[in-house]
Coordinates of C-alpha atoms in Angstrom, one line a residue:
M1 CA -21.8 -49.6 -82.0
K2 CA -25.5 -48.4 -80.6
I3 CA -25.6 -50.9 -77.8
F4 CA -22.6 -49.7 -77.1
K5 CA -23.5 -46.0 -76.5
I6 CA -26.8 -46.9 -74.7
F7 CA -24.5 -48.0 -72.1
F8 CA -22.5 -46.2 -72.0
F9 CA -25.1 -43.9 -71.0
I10 CA -26.6 -45.4 -68.3
F11 CA -23.6 -46.4 -66.9
S12 CA -22.5 -42.4 -66.2
L13 CA -26.1 -42.2 -64.9
V14 CA -25.2 -44.7 -62.4
L15 CA -21.8 -43.2 -62.1
I16 CA -23.5 -39.9 -61.2
S17 CA -26.2 -41.0 -58.9
C18 CA -23.5 -42.7 -57.0
G19 CA -21.3 -39.6 -55.9
G20 CA -20.6 -35.7 -56.6
I21 CA -22.4 -32.9 -55.4
Q22 CA -25.8 -32.6 -56.7
E23 CA -26.9 -29.5 -58.4
V24 CA -29.5 -26.7 -56.5
T25 CA -31.8 -25.9 -58.7
V26 CA -35.1 -23.7 -58.4
K27 CA -38.8 -25.5 -59.6
D28 CA -41.8 -24.0 -58.4
G29 CA -41.1 -21.7 -55.6
K30 CA -38.5 -24.1 -54.1
F31 CA -34.8 -25.0 -54.3
L32 CA -34.6 -28.5 -55.4
K33 CA -31.4 -30.8 -54.8
G34 CA -31.7 -33.5 -57.2
N35 CA -34.9 -34.7 -57.4
K36 CA -35.5 -33.8 -53.7
P37 CA -36.6 -30.4 -51.7
Y38 CA -33.2 -28.5 -50.0
Y39 CA -33.7 -26.5 -46.8
F40 CA -31.3 -25.5 -44.9
V41 CA -29.7 -23.7 -41.7
G42 CA -26.4 -22.4 -43.1
A43 CA -24.3 -19.7 -42.1
N44 CA -22.4 -17.1 -43.1
Y45 CA -18.3 -17.8 -43.3
W46 CA -16.9 -14.8 -45.1
Y47 CA -13.4 -15.4 -44.5
G48 CA -13.1 -18.9 -46.1
P49 CA -10.9 -18.2 -48.7
L50 CA -8.3 -15.6 -46.5
I51 CA -7.6 -18.7 -43.9
A52 CA -7.7 -21.5 -46.8
A53 CA -5.0 -19.5 -48.2
S54 CA -1.3 -21.2 -48.2
N55 CA 0.8 -18.8 -47.2
I56 CA -0.9 -16.2 -44.9
G57 CA -4.4 -19.1 -44.2
D58 CA -4.5 -21.6 -41.6
R59 CA -5.6 -24.4 -43.7
E60 CA -5.3 -26.5 -40.3
R61 CA -8.4 -24.1 -38.7
L62 CA -9.7 -24.4 -41.9
I63 CA -10.8 -28.3 -42.1
K64 CA -11.2 -27.8 -38.4
E65 CA -14.1 -25.3 -39.6
L66 CA -15.8 -27.2 -42.1
D67 CA -15.7 -30.7 -40.5
L68 CA -17.6 -29.0 -36.9
M69 CA -19.7 -27.5 -39.2
D70 CA -20.4 -30.8 -41.4
S71 CA -21.4 -32.5 -38.5
L72 CA -24.2 -30.3 -37.7
G73 CA -25.5 -30.3 -40.7
I74 CA -24.1 -26.9 -41.9
D75 CA -24.2 -27.4 -45.5
N76 CA -25.0 -23.9 -46.8
L77 CA -22.1 -21.3 -46.6
R78 CA -22.3 -17.4 -47.6
I79 CA -18.5 -16.4 -48.6
L80 CA -17.5 -13.2 -50.2
V81 CA -15.0 -13.1 -53.4
G82 CA -14.4 -9.7 -53.5
A83 CA -12.3 -8.0 -51.2
E84 CA -11.3 -4.4 -53.3
G85 CA -8.0 -1.8 -51.5
G86 CA -7.1 -3.1 -48.3
N87 CA -6.3 0.3 -47.8
E88 CA -8.7 1.7 -45.8
D89 CA -8.3 1.0 -41.8
F90 CA -11.2 -1.0 -40.5
Q91 CA -11.0 -3.1 -43.8
V92 CA -9.7 -6.4 -44.5
K93 CA -6.5 -6.7 -45.2
P94 CA -4.8 -8.5 -47.7
A95 CA -7.3 -7.8 -50.4
L96 CA -8.1 -9.9 -53.0
Q97 CA -8.3 -7.5 -55.6
P98 CA -5.6 -4.9 -54.4
E99 CA -5.4 -2.9 -57.1
Q100 CA -7.9 -2.8 -60.0
G101 CA -7.8 -5.4 -62.3
K102 CA -4.6 -7.1 -60.2
Y103 CA -4.8 -10.5 -58.0
N104 CA -3.7 -11.7 -54.7
Q105 CA -2.7 -15.7 -56.1
D106 CA -2.6 -16.7 -53.0
L107 CA -6.5 -15.6 -51.9
L108 CA -7.0 -17.4 -55.7
N109 CA -5.9 -20.4 -54.3
G110 CA -7.4 -20.4 -51.4
L111 CA -10.4 -20.1 -53.2
D112 CA -10.1 -22.3 -54.6
F113 CA -8.4 -25.0 -52.1
L114 CA -11.9 -23.7 -50.1
L115 CA -14.5 -25.0 -53.1
A116 CA -12.8 -28.1 -53.1
E117 CA -12.8 -29.4 -49.5
M118 CA -16.5 -27.6 -49.5
A119 CA -17.1 -29.9 -52.2
K120 CA -15.6 -33.2 -50.5
R121 CA -18.4 -32.6 -48.1
E122 CA -21.9 -32.5 -50.2
M123 CA -21.6 -28.1 -49.0
Y124 CA -22.6 -25.9 -51.0
A125 CA -21.7 -21.9 -51.5
V126 CA -23.3 -18.5 -52.0
L127 CA -20.2 -16.7 -53.3
Y128 CA -21.5 -12.6 -53.3
L129 CA -18.9 -10.3 -55.5
N130 CA -19.0 -7.1 -54.5
N131 CA -19.9 -5.1 -51.0
N132 CA -22.0 -1.8 -50.7
W133 CA -20.0 -0.7 -47.1
I134 CA -16.3 -0.4 -46.8
W135 CA -14.6 -3.7 -44.6
S136 CA -14.2 -5.3 -47.9
G137 CA -13.4 -2.3 -50.1
G138 CA -16.4 -3.1 -52.6
M139 CA -18.1 -0.3 -54.5
S140 CA -16.2 2.5 -52.2
A141 CA -12.8 1.1 -53.6
Y142 CA -13.7 1.2 -57.6
L143 CA -14.8 4.5 -57.8
N144 CA -11.6 5.7 -55.4
W145 CA -9.6 3.7 -58.3
N146 CA -12.1 6.0 -60.9
G147 CA -10.7 9.1 -60.3
Y148 CA -13.4 9.8 -57.6
G149 CA -11.6 10.7 -54.7
E150 CA -10.7 10.0 -51.5
V151 CA -13.5 6.9 -49.4
A152 CA -15.3 9.0 -47.1
N153 CA -14.8 6.1 -45.0
P154 CA -17.5 6.7 -41.9
F155 CA -14.9 5.1 -38.8
L156 CA -12.8 8.4 -39.6
E157 CA -13.6 11.7 -38.0
K158 CA -13.6 13.9 -40.7
Y159 CA -16.7 11.6 -42.8
S160 CA -19.6 10.8 -41.8
W161 CA -22.6 7.9 -42.6
P162 CA -24.3 10.0 -45.3
D163 CA -21.2 10.9 -46.8
Y164 CA -20.5 7.4 -47.4
F165 CA -24.1 6.7 -48.7
E166 CA -23.9 10.0 -51.0
Y167 CA -20.6 8.9 -51.7
T168 CA -21.2 5.4 -52.5
Q169 CA -24.4 6.2 -54.4
Q170 CA -21.8 7.1 -57.4
F171 CA -21.2 3.6 -58.5
H172 CA -24.2 3.1 -59.8
T173 CA -23.4 6.0 -62.7
C174 CA -20.0 5.4 -62.6
K175 CA -19.7 3.9 -66.0
P176 CA -15.5 2.8 -66.1
C177 CA -16.5 1.3 -62.3
R178 CA -19.6 -1.2 -63.5
E179 CA -17.0 -1.9 -66.6
A180 CA -14.3 -3.3 -63.6
F181 CA -16.4 -4.8 -62.0
K182 CA -18.1 -7.0 -64.8
D183 CA -14.3 -7.6 -65.6
H184 CA -13.7 -8.9 -62.2
I185 CA -17.4 -11.2 -62.7
R186 CA -15.2 -12.9 -66.0
F187 CA -12.2 -13.5 -64.2
I188 CA -14.1 -15.4 -61.1
V189 CA -17.0 -16.6 -63.2
G190 CA -14.3 -17.9 -65.9
R191 CA -11.8 -19.3 -63.2
T192 CA -11.0 -23.6 -63.3
N193 CA -10.0 -25.0 -59.7
A194 CA -6.2 -25.8 -59.2
Y195 CA -7.3 -28.5 -56.9
N196 CA -9.9 -30.3 -58.9
G197 CA -9.7 -29.1 -62.5
K198 CA -13.2 -28.1 -62.7
K199 CA -14.7 -24.5 -64.3
Y200 CA -16.6 -22.9 -61.5
T201 CA -19.2 -23.1 -64.1
E202 CA -19.6 -26.5 -63.8
D203 CA -18.8 -26.7 -60.0
N204 CA -22.1 -27.7 -58.4
T205 CA -20.5 -26.9 -55.2
I206 CA -21.3 -23.2 -56.5
M207 CA -24.9 -22.5 -55.3
S208 CA -25.5 -19.5 -56.3
W209 CA -23.9 -16.4 -57.8
Q210 CA -24.4 -13.2 -55.9
V211 CA -24.2 -9.9 -56.8
A212 CA -22.9 -8.2 -54.0
N213 CA -23.8 -7.4 -50.2
E214 CA -26.5 -5.7 -49.8
P215 CA -27.1 -3.4 -52.6
R216 CA -28.8 -0.5 -51.8
I217 CA -31.1 2.3 -53.2
F218 CA -29.8 5.5 -51.3
T219 CA -31.8 8.0 -52.8
E220 CA -34.8 8.7 -55.0
E221 CA -32.3 9.8 -57.5
D222 CA -30.4 6.8 -56.9
R223 CA -33.8 4.3 -58.2
E224 CA -32.8 4.3 -62.1
P225 CA -29.8 4.0 -62.0
F226 CA -29.7 1.1 -59.2
K227 CA -32.2 -0.8 -61.7
D228 CA -30.0 -0.1 -64.7
W229 CA -26.8 -1.7 -63.0
L230 CA -28.7 -4.2 -61.2
N231 CA -29.9 -5.4 -64.2
E232 CA -26.7 -5.9 -66.4
V233 CA -25.2 -7.2 -63.7
V234 CA -27.9 -10.4 -63.5
S235 CA -27.6 -10.5 -67.1
I236 CA -23.9 -11.1 -67.7
L237 CA -24.1 -13.6 -64.8
E238 CA -26.6 -15.4 -66.3
E239 CA -24.5 -15.1 -69.7
L240 CA -21.6 -16.4 -68.9
D241 CA -23.6 -19.2 -66.2
P242 CA -26.6 -20.1 -67.3
D243 CA -26.7 -22.9 -64.8
T244 CA -26.2 -21.3 -61.9
L245 CA -28.4 -19.9 -59.6
I246 CA -28.0 -16.0 -59.1
S247 CA -29.5 -14.2 -56.0
T248 CA -28.9 -10.4 -55.5
G249 CA -27.6 -10.6 -51.5
A250 CA -30.7 -7.9 -51.0
E251 CA -32.0 -6.8 -47.0
G252 CA -34.9 -7.1 -48.3
K253 CA -36.4 -3.7 -48.5
A254 CA -33.9 -2.3 -46.0
S255 CA -31.9 -1.8 -49.2
Y256 CA -34.6 -0.2 -50.8
L257 CA -36.1 2.6 -49.0
Q258 CA -38.2 0.4 -46.7
E259 CA -40.1 -0.3 -49.8
I260 CA -41.8 -3.7 -50.3
E261 CA -43.2 -2.5 -53.7
T262 CA -39.6 -1.4 -54.9
Y263 CA -38.2 -4.8 -53.7
K264 CA -40.9 -7.0 -55.8
I265 CA -40.0 -4.5 -58.5
L266 CA -36.1 -5.7 -58.8
H267 CA -36.7 -8.9 -58.4
E268 CA -39.0 -9.2 -60.7
N269 CA -36.3 -9.8 -63.7
P270 CA -36.5 -13.9 -64.3
D271 CA -32.6 -14.4 -64.0
I272 CA -32.8 -13.5 -60.3
D273 CA -33.6 -17.6 -59.2
Y274 CA -34.2 -16.7 -55.7
L275 CA -34.9 -13.9 -53.0
T276 CA -32.7 -12.6 -49.6
M277 CA -33.6 -10.8 -47.4
H278 CA -31.6 -10.1 -43.9
M279 CA -32.3 -8.9 -40.7
W280 CA -30.0 -6.9 -37.8
P281 CA -32.6 -6.2 -34.4
K282 CA -29.2 -4.3 -33.1
N283 CA -27.8 -2.0 -35.9
W284 CA -31.8 -1.5 -36.7
Q285 CA -32.7 -0.1 -33.3
W286 CA -34.8 -3.3 -32.8
Y287 CA -32.9 -4.3 -29.6
S288 CA -31.2 -2.9 -26.6
P289 CA -28.7 -3.9 -24.1
E290 CA -29.9 -1.6 -21.6
N291 CA -33.2 -3.7 -22.0
E292 CA -32.9 -6.9 -22.6
V293 CA -35.2 -9.2 -22.1
E294 CA -38.2 -6.9 -23.4
T295 CA -36.3 -5.3 -26.9
L296 CA -35.9 -9.7 -27.4
Q297 CA -39.2 -9.8 -27.4
T298 CA -39.9 -6.6 -29.7
S299 CA -36.7 -8.0 -31.6
I300 CA -38.2 -11.6 -32.4
G301 CA -41.7 -10.1 -33.3
N302 CA -40.5 -7.7 -35.6
A303 CA -38.5 -10.3 -37.3
K304 CA -41.6 -12.8 -37.5
E305 CA -43.4 -9.5 -39.3
Y306 CA -40.6 -8.8 -42.1
I307 CA -40.5 -12.0 -42.5
Q308 CA -44.2 -13.1 -43.5
E309 CA -44.1 -9.4 -45.6
H310 CA -40.9 -11.0 -47.7
I311 CA -42.4 -14.2 -47.5
K312 CA -45.7 -13.0 -49.2
V313 CA -43.2 -11.2 -52.5
A314 CA -41.8 -14.7 -52.8
E315 CA -45.3 -16.3 -53.4
D316 CA -46.3 -14.2 -55.5
L317 CA -43.1 -14.0 -57.7
N318 CA -43.7 -18.0 -57.3
K319 CA -39.6 -17.8 -56.3
P320 CA -38.0 -19.6 -52.8
I321 CA -36.3 -16.5 -50.3
V322 CA -33.8 -16.8 -48.3
I323 CA -32.6 -15.1 -44.5
S324 CA -29.1 -14.8 -45.8
E325 CA -27.8 -13.0 -42.7
F326 CA -28.7 -11.8 -39.4
G327 CA -27.4 -12.1 -35.7
F328 CA -27.6 -11.1 -32.7
P329 CA -25.4 -9.7 -29.7
R330 CA -24.5 -11.7 -26.4
A331 CA -25.3 -10.8 -23.3
K332 CA -25.1 -6.8 -22.3
E333 CA -22.9 -7.1 -25.9
S334 CA -20.0 -8.1 -24.4
L335 CA -17.1 -9.7 -26.9
S336 CA -16.5 -12.3 -24.8
P337 CA -16.6 -15.8 -25.7
E338 CA -17.7 -16.9 -22.1
A339 CA -20.3 -14.1 -22.4
S340 CA -24.3 -16.0 -22.2
V341 CA -25.7 -16.2 -25.1
K342 CA -29.6 -17.3 -24.2
N343 CA -30.6 -13.9 -26.5
R344 CA -29.1 -15.4 -29.1
N345 CA -30.3 -18.7 -28.6
D346 CA -34.0 -17.6 -28.5
F347 CA -33.5 -15.2 -31.5
Y348 CA -32.4 -18.0 -33.8
E349 CA -34.5 -20.4 -32.6
A350 CA -37.5 -18.0 -33.5
L351 CA -36.0 -17.6 -36.5
F352 CA -35.6 -21.7 -36.9
L353 CA -38.7 -22.1 -36.3
E354 CA -40.5 -19.9 -39.0
L355 CA -38.3 -22.1 -41.7
K356 CA -39.4 -25.3 -39.9
Q357 CA -42.3 -24.2 -40.3
S358 CA -41.8 -23.5 -44.1
F359 CA -40.6 -26.4 -44.2
E360 CA -43.3 -28.6 -42.7
N361 CA -45.5 -26.7 -45.2
K362 CA -43.6 -27.0 -48.5
G363 CA -43.5 -23.5 -48.5
V364 CA -41.3 -20.4 -50.4
L365 CA -38.8 -20.2 -47.2
A366 CA -36.5 -22.2 -48.2
G367 CA -33.4 -21.5 -45.9
V368 CA -31.0 -19.1 -43.2
N369 CA -27.4 -18.1 -43.1
F370 CA -26.2 -17.3 -39.3
W371 CA -23.6 -14.0 -38.7
G372 CA -21.4 -15.9 -38.8
F373 CA -19.2 -18.6 -37.7
G374 CA -16.2 -17.7 -36.3
G375 CA -14.8 -21.4 -35.8
F376 CA -11.5 -21.7 -33.5
A377 CA -10.5 -17.9 -34.2
K378 CA -8.8 -16.5 -31.2
T379 CA -10.2 -12.5 -30.9
N380 CA -9.2 -9.2 -28.1
P381 CA -12.4 -9.6 -25.7
I382 CA -10.8 -6.7 -24.2
T383 CA -9.9 -3.7 -27.6
G384 CA -12.6 -6.0 -29.2
K385 CA -11.0 -3.9 -32.5
W386 CA -8.8 -6.6 -35.7
E387 CA -6.0 -5.9 -36.2
K388 CA -3.2 -7.1 -39.3
G389 CA -2.5 -10.4 -38.7
D390 CA -5.4 -11.3 -36.2
D391 CA -7.6 -13.9 -36.5
F392 CA -10.3 -13.3 -39.0
S393 CA -14.0 -13.7 -37.2
A394 CA -17.4 -13.9 -38.3
D395 CA -17.4 -10.0 -37.7
P396 CA -15.6 -8.2 -40.7
P397 CA -12.7 -5.7 -39.3
Q398 CA -15.1 -2.2 -39.0
E399 CA -17.0 -4.2 -36.3
P400 CA -16.3 -5.1 -32.3
Q401 CA -15.0 -9.1 -32.9
G402 CA -16.6 -11.8 -31.6
L403 CA -19.7 -9.6 -31.1
N404 CA -22.2 -11.2 -33.9
T405 CA -19.6 -15.1 -33.4
V406 CA -20.7 -17.9 -33.2
F407 CA -17.2 -20.2 -31.5
S408 CA -16.8 -23.8 -31.7
S409 CA -16.9 -23.0 -28.1
D410 CA -20.4 -22.3 -28.1
K411 CA -22.1 -24.6 -27.5
S412 CA -25.6 -24.4 -27.5
T413 CA -26.2 -22.7 -30.2
L414 CA -24.4 -24.9 -31.3
Q415 CA -26.4 -28.4 -30.6
I416 CA -29.6 -25.4 -31.7
I417 CA -28.4 -25.3 -35.3
K418 CA -27.9 -29.2 -35.4
K419 CA -31.5 -29.6 -33.8
Y420 CA -33.0 -27.9 -36.6
N421 CA -30.7 -29.4 -39.6
K422 CA -32.2 -32.5 -38.6
I423 CA -35.4 -31.6 -38.8
V424 CA -35.1 -29.6 -42.4
N425 CA -32.3 -31.2 -43.9
P426 CA -31.3 -34.3 -41.6
E427 CA -29.1 -35.5 -44.8
A428 CA -26.7 -33.1 -44.0
V429 CA -26.1 -34.2 -40.1
E430 CA -23.5 -36.6 -39.0

C-alpha cells in the first residue's frame, strides 16, 4: 500500500507538470509562473463577462478575441467583476448586481464561461471587485442603495466632479455599504465555475483579486477611513482565498493626494502581494491634441518619471509592480478606427521598453496592461456615445467609444504588443 501511494503521488506530479495552467506566485519581489519568472504585456478587458454571457453576449466574438490575444502572447487580462445598479446614464447595462445582493445570472454564467475559455488558452485573470468611478456603478451605487440619496452623477448638469468626489468618499465610512461589499466578495470568491467545475479559490486562471478600480483617498479627512476600509477588504480576501494574489487597483500616488509616501504606507500590508500604478496622459493634462508632437514627448518623459518613482517603492517593499492601466488616444482624439495611431504606438513602446529593461535586469516592474483591447467591436465614430445594445469596447460608457480602444484592425499596435511579448513572455506567443 505504501508503494502504491508513492507511485500515485509521483504520477499526480507528472500529470500536473504535463498540463493545466500554472499558479502565479510572488517570491523575492518577482512573479513566478510555476518556478519561472513571469513578465507580461497584457490587456484590460473589462467587458469580457458581458460578451461571454449566453443570452445578451456574443460568444463568437469572445472566442475570436481570445484567440487573437492569444496569438499576440497576451495572457493577462484585467476584468471587471462588479457592475452595480445600471440605472444611471453613462453606465454599464446590464449590471452584474442590479440591486444589492441580487445578481444577473446570465452575467455570472458569462464570467464562468470567460474563465473556462481563458484556462484553455493558459491566460490569467485579474478580477477587480468594485469601482471608484460611476461608469460601472461601484461605490456610489452602494451609497444609493443604503440611503445616501441620489448619486451625484457628474455627467448631469446639476452635478460636478467635486460633487461626485464628496458623495463617493462617504463609502469608506458607510458601514452597511462596506458590509454589502464584503457580501459581494464572499459571493464571488466562493463561486464554483459551472463550465469546468473548479472552485474559484482553486482555479489558477484567477491570478489576482483586486480590491477595486482606482480606489482613492479624496481628502485629508478620508485618510484613516480609507486605510481602515482597504485593510478590511484585503483581510477578508486573504481569509477567503489565501492562495490567490491580492492587489489594490491603485493608480499609484495619483490615488492618494499625489503622495508617494502614502502609497507606500498603504501597500506595506503584508497581505498585499504586489503593487499597481496607472497612467493617463490625456486625463492628467500631460498630452494635448492641439500640440501632439511636443506633448507626446512630455507624456513619455512624465511617464518614465512616474514609473521610476513607483518602482522605488516596490523595491523598498520587495514586491512586484504592474502598470495595470494606461491609455492613449488616436491622432487628434479621433474616434475613427482609420485614424493614425502613431502617437499611441510611440507611447506604448516607451512603456514596453521600461518593461523590457526590467525583464533584462530581473527587476520588479513585471507587467503592463494597456487600456484596452476592443477587438472586433463596432462603434459609432460620429457620436461616440454608447447606447444600450451597442457593442462593448475598451472605452467604458462614460467615455467616447473608440477613444482609447485598440481594435483588431490596429495591426501596427498589435505587432508592437507581440514584439515585446516575444521578448518578455516568449512561451505565451504562438
